[in-house]
């Protein structure tokens, strides 16, 4: 399968090229040339299949032409070393819990898959070290760092905004050492993302070292996220709740929801999607006005969604030929202030005893507000509440237990490099690596 750029000014790329390039040379995002529909027989039986079997069928549709069956099966199974269960919250609202992986957020799925795919391509390619650059507003850094930790021939640079990620998030990528370097950037997330984008565009730097991105712009990160949409549908079908299914996705860079939209294009019978934003509601505004106007991000308690210029908007736009009517018929929006997020957490905890993290809370509340009478909703609980322990404890007046795999990260020693938000400084640093 070949991959084209959303800007349509770059040559078609193979899967290996798309994964290693990250961003296309014309600054567009790679899209698979075809989105294969899975057969009706698959959907008929899907509720009888297990998660990994479902995931393999989805992976095969995208990657089957480029990776042989046994290897792909191994990559899928090794990626999904944990479950993504659907848990009932209220009569018509269910939580797709995506926090059972090693760093307790959904990004483990894409990051683990990408690390394994890159290792596969390295085995078959030349010996040069691949340098993965990743900008993070919190959870991407930990998922990518842990997904790639100790993978030979790959070095990871995590760029994160100083003072804007939680302590727990920070220690998940600053304490690892080995092939992981953390850069603490004096700026906001968008500055980190801009540094990474500039690095890919800099010819001198690209001659010096082989660079790739592990942000959700990378096809190997974002496509595998489709796996759990299929699984959610299957589990809902198994309990007879899959008709008129609405899936609600707490969104920042929009990689996660885009994977869901791809699933729908593959025939997954989801009725519609809701994109839940925090106060960074550029997409919500687009739905209302038809105008896409990025603006600087502002800090909220759902910090992994603090994105002012969502990269994957380009993919959504491309997928639907830029048609605002089509886009707003498939996706509706919602936006919540920090106060409203806290109210949602409190109400859900009081009414149903379910503890939401601030991101999932946006998803939950958007279903509460937007679900029609005949619909059933699943929201993506994108991170474990313990990752945002301070906010959750103070909002709910409880003392959360910290899962052991999270507590273990806290024991390590922080190692990070101070960095400004200016590209010249970042480039200098990399040129001397
Ligand atoms: C990254 C992240 C999001 C946003 O996902 P996108 O794919 O960037 O839209 C939401 N919640 C959590 C917990 C995250 O880590």
XYZ file of N, CA and C in Angstrom, residues 23 32 52 63 106 117 133 145 151 184 207 209 221 233-234 242 255 292 322 339 368 388 403 430:
72
model
N 6.420 13.073 8.805
C 5.731 14.103 8.026
C 6.204 13.983 6.567
N -3.181 6.611 3.959
C -3.138 5.406 3.122
C -3.958 5.647 1.853
N -7.421 -9.379 20.185
C -6.236 -9.492 19.328
C -6.593 -10.026 17.932
N -1.763 -3.006 6.732
C -0.336 -3.316 6.628
C -0.042 -4.677 5.981
N -4.002 5.750 26.499
C -4.275 5.082 25.219
C -3.082 5.104 24.279
N 7.052 -1.887 14.716
C 7.112 -1.780 13.255
C 8.463 -1.216 12.809
N 11.946 11.894 17.206
C 11.658 13.144 17.913
C 10.189 13.156 18.277
N 8.426 6.844 24.908
C 9.681 6.500 25.580
C 9.654 5.048 26.057
N 15.081 -0.459 22.624
C 15.042 -0.988 21.255
C 16.315 -0.559 20.527
N 13.623 19.484 28.340
C 12.635 20.313 29.042
C 12.625 21.693 28.396
N 20.734 15.783 6.999
C 21.935 15.129 6.469
C 22.778 14.569 7.601
N 21.671 13.466 10.659
C 21.103 12.295 11.339
C 19.755 11.905 10.752
N 1.579 5.230 14.300
C 1.019 5.502 15.618
C -0.486 5.620 15.558
N -16.923 -1.836 19.695
C -18.152 -2.209 19.000
C -18.489 -3.679 19.284
N -17.464 -4.528 19.203
C -17.675 -5.966 19.407
C -18.234 -6.244 20.797
N -25.192 -2.396 20.630
C -24.371 -1.754 19.585
C -25.181 -0.980 18.544
N -5.626 12.723 16.681
C -5.164 11.460 16.114
C -6.088 10.325 16.503
N -11.495 27.091 10.029
C -10.490 26.469 10.878
C -9.449 27.511 11.226
N -12.799 17.876 2.437
C -12.943 19.261 2.886
C -14.383 19.723 3.000
N -13.894 24.235 35.129
C -14.978 24.128 36.117
C -15.960 23.036 35.724
N -23.398 12.786 28.004
C -24.514 13.222 28.859
C -25.305 14.318 28.160
N -3.484 11.735 36.993
C -3.823 13.127 37.319
C -4.308 13.198 38.762
N -1.569 2.826 41.119
C -1.212 1.480 40.660
C 0.307 1.293 40.728
N 21.240 18.981 18.670
C 21.194 17.738 17.892
C 22.423 17.576 17.009
